[in-house]
Short mmCIF file of C-alpha atoms in Angstrom, two decimals:
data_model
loop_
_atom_site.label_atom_id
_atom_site.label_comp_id
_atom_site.label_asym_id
_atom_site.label_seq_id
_atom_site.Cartn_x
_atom_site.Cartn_y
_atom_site.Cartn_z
CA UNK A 1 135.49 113.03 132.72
CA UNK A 2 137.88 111.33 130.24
CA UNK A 3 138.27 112.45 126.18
CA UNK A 4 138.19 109.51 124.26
CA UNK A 5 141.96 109.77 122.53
CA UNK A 6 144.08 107.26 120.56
CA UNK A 7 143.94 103.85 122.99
CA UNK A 8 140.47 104.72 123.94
CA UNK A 9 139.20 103.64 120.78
CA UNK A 10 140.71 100.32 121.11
CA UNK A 11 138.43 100.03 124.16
CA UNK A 12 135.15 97.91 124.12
CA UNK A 13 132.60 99.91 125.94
CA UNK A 14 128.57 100.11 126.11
CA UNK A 15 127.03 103.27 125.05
CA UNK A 16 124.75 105.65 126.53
CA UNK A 17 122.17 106.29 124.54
CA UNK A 18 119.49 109.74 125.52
CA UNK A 19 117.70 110.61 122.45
CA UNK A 20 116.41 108.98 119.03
CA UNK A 21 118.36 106.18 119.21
CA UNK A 22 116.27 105.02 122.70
CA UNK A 23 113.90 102.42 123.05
CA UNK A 24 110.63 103.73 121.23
CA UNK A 25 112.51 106.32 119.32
CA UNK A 26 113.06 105.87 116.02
CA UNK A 27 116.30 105.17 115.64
CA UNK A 28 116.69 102.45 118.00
CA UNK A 29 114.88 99.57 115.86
CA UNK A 30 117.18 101.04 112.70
CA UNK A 31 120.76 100.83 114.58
CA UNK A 32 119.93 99.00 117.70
CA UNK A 33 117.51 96.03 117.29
CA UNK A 34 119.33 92.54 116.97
CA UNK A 35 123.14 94.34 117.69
CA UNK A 36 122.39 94.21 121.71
CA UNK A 37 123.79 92.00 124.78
CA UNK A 38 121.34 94.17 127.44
CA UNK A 39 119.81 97.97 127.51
CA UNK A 40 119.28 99.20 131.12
CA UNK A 41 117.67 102.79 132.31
CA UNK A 42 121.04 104.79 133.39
CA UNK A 43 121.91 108.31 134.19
CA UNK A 44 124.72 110.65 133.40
CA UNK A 45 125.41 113.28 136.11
CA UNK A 46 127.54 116.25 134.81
CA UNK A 47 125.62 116.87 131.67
CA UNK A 48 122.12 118.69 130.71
CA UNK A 49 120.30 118.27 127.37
CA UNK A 50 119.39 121.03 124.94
CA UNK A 51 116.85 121.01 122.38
CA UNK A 52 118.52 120.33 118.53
CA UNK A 53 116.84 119.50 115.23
CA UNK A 54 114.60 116.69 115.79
CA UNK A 55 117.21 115.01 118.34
CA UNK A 56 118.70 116.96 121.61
CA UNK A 57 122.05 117.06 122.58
CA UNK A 58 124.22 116.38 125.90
CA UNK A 59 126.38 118.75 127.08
CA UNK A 60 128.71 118.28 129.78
CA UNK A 61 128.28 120.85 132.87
CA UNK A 62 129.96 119.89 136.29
CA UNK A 63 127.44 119.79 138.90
CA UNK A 64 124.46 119.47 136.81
CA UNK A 65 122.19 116.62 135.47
CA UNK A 66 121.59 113.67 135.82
CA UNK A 67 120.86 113.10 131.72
CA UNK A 68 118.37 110.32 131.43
CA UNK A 69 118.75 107.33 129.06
CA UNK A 70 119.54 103.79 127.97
CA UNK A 71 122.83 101.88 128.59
CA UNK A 72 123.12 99.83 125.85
CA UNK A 73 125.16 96.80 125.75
CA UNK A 74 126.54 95.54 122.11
CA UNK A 75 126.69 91.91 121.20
CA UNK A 76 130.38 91.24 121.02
CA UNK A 77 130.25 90.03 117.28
CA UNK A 78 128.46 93.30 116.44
CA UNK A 79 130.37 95.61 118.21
CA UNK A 80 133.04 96.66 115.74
CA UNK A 81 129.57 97.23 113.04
CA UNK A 82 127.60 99.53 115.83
CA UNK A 83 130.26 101.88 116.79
CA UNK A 84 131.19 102.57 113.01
CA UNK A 85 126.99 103.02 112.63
CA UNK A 86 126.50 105.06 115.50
CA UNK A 87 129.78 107.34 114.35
CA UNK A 88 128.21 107.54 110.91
CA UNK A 89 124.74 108.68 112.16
CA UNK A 90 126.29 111.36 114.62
CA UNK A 91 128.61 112.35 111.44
CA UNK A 92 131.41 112.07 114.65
CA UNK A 93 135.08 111.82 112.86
CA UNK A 94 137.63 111.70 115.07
CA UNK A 95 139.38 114.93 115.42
CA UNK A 96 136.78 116.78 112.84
CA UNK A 97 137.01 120.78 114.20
CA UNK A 98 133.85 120.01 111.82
CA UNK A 99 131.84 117.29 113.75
CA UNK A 100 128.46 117.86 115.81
CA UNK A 101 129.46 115.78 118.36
CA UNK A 102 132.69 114.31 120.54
CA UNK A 103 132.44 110.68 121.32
CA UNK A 104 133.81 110.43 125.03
CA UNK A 105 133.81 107.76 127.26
CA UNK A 106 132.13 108.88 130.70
CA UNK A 107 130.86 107.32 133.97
CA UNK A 108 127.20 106.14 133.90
CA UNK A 109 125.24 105.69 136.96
CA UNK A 110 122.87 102.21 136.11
CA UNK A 111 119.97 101.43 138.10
CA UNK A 112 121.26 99.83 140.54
CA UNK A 113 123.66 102.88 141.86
CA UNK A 114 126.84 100.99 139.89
CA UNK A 115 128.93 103.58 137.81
CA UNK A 116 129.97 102.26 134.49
CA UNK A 117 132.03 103.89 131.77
CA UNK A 118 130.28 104.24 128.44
CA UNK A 119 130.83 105.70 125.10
CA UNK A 120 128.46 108.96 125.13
CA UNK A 121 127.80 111.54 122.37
CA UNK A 122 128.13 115.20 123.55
CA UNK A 123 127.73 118.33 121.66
CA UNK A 124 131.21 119.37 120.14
CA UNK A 125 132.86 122.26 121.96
CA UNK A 126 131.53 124.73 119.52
CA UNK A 127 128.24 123.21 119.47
CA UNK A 128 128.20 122.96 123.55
CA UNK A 129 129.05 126.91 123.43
CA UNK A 130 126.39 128.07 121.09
CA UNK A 131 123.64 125.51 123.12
CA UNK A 132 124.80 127.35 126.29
CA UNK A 133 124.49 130.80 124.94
CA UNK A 134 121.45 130.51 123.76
CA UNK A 135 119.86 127.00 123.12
CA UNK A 136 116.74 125.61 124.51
CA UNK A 137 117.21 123.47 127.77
CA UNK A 138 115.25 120.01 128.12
CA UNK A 139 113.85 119.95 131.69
CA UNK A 140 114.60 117.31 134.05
CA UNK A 141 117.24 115.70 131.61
CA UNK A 142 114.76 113.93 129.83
CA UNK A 143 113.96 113.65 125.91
CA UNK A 144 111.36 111.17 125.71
CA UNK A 145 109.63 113.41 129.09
CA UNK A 146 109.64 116.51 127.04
CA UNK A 147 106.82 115.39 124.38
#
C-alpha cells in the first residue's frame, strides 16, 4: 500500500472506481462519460466496503477483500479535468484532517490477473475507524450486488 504524497500527484494514473461513479450508477454518465481511454472489471484485495449515505466506502484491511469495481482509464487530454472532478465530488483536499476520503494510489488486480496501480478513494482514517466500529459491511465486496 502506498499514500499518495507530494510527487504522487504529479503521477498519471487510472482510477478505481466501486460505487456511484460505476457503470450504471449514477454518477458515472455525470463525471465519466466522454473523459475515458478504457473501463475494465478489476479488484482491490486488502480493502472491504461499508455501507455510507447513498454511496459505500473502501476501507483498507490487510488480508481481506477483494473490493469489486471498474478500472477506469482517462483520456489523456481530460485527465488533469477528471481528477480535479472526482476530488471535488469526494470533497478529498489534500491533507484535510476534515476530508471523507484519502486519495491513495494502490495495486489493482484487472481481469486478466495483471496488477495495476490506480488512484482509489478510501474512507479517511477517522472515517475507516468509525466504519469498523460499528458500520454496516457490504457482502462479497460488491455495491452494485448489494441491491
Amino acid at each position: 500500500m502506498v499514500m499518495a504524497h507530494g510527487d504522487d500527484d504529479l503521477v498519471t494514473l487510472p482510477f478505481f472506481v466501486y460505487g456511484t461513479l460505476r457503470p450504471g450508477e449514477h454518477n458515472h454518465d455525470l463525471f465519466l462519460r466522454g473523459r475515458t481511454e478504457s473501463e475494465e472489471p478489476a479488484r482491490l484485495r486488502d480493502a472491504v466496503l461499508y455501507e455510507g449515505p447513498g454511496y459505500p466506502y473502501a476501507v483498507e484491511e490487510p488480508g481481506a477483500g477483494p473490493v469489486c469495481g471498474e478500472l477506469v482509464t482517462a483520456l489523456p487530454e481530460a485527465y488533469g479535468e477528471l481528477l480535479g472532478a472526482l476530488d471535488r465530488l469526494e470533497e478529498y483536499v489534500p491533507g484535510d484532517p476534515g476530508n471523507l476520503y484519502e486519495r491513495v494510489a494502490l495495486h489493482v488486480t484487472r481481469g486478466d490477473g495483471a496488477a495495476v496501480r490506480a488512484w482509489v478513494y478510501v474512507a479517511a482514517p477517522a472515517v475507516a475507524a468509525r466504519l469498523r466500529a460499528r458500520g454496516t459491511l457490504i457482502g462479497g465486496g460488491d455495491w452494485h450486488a448489494r441491491r
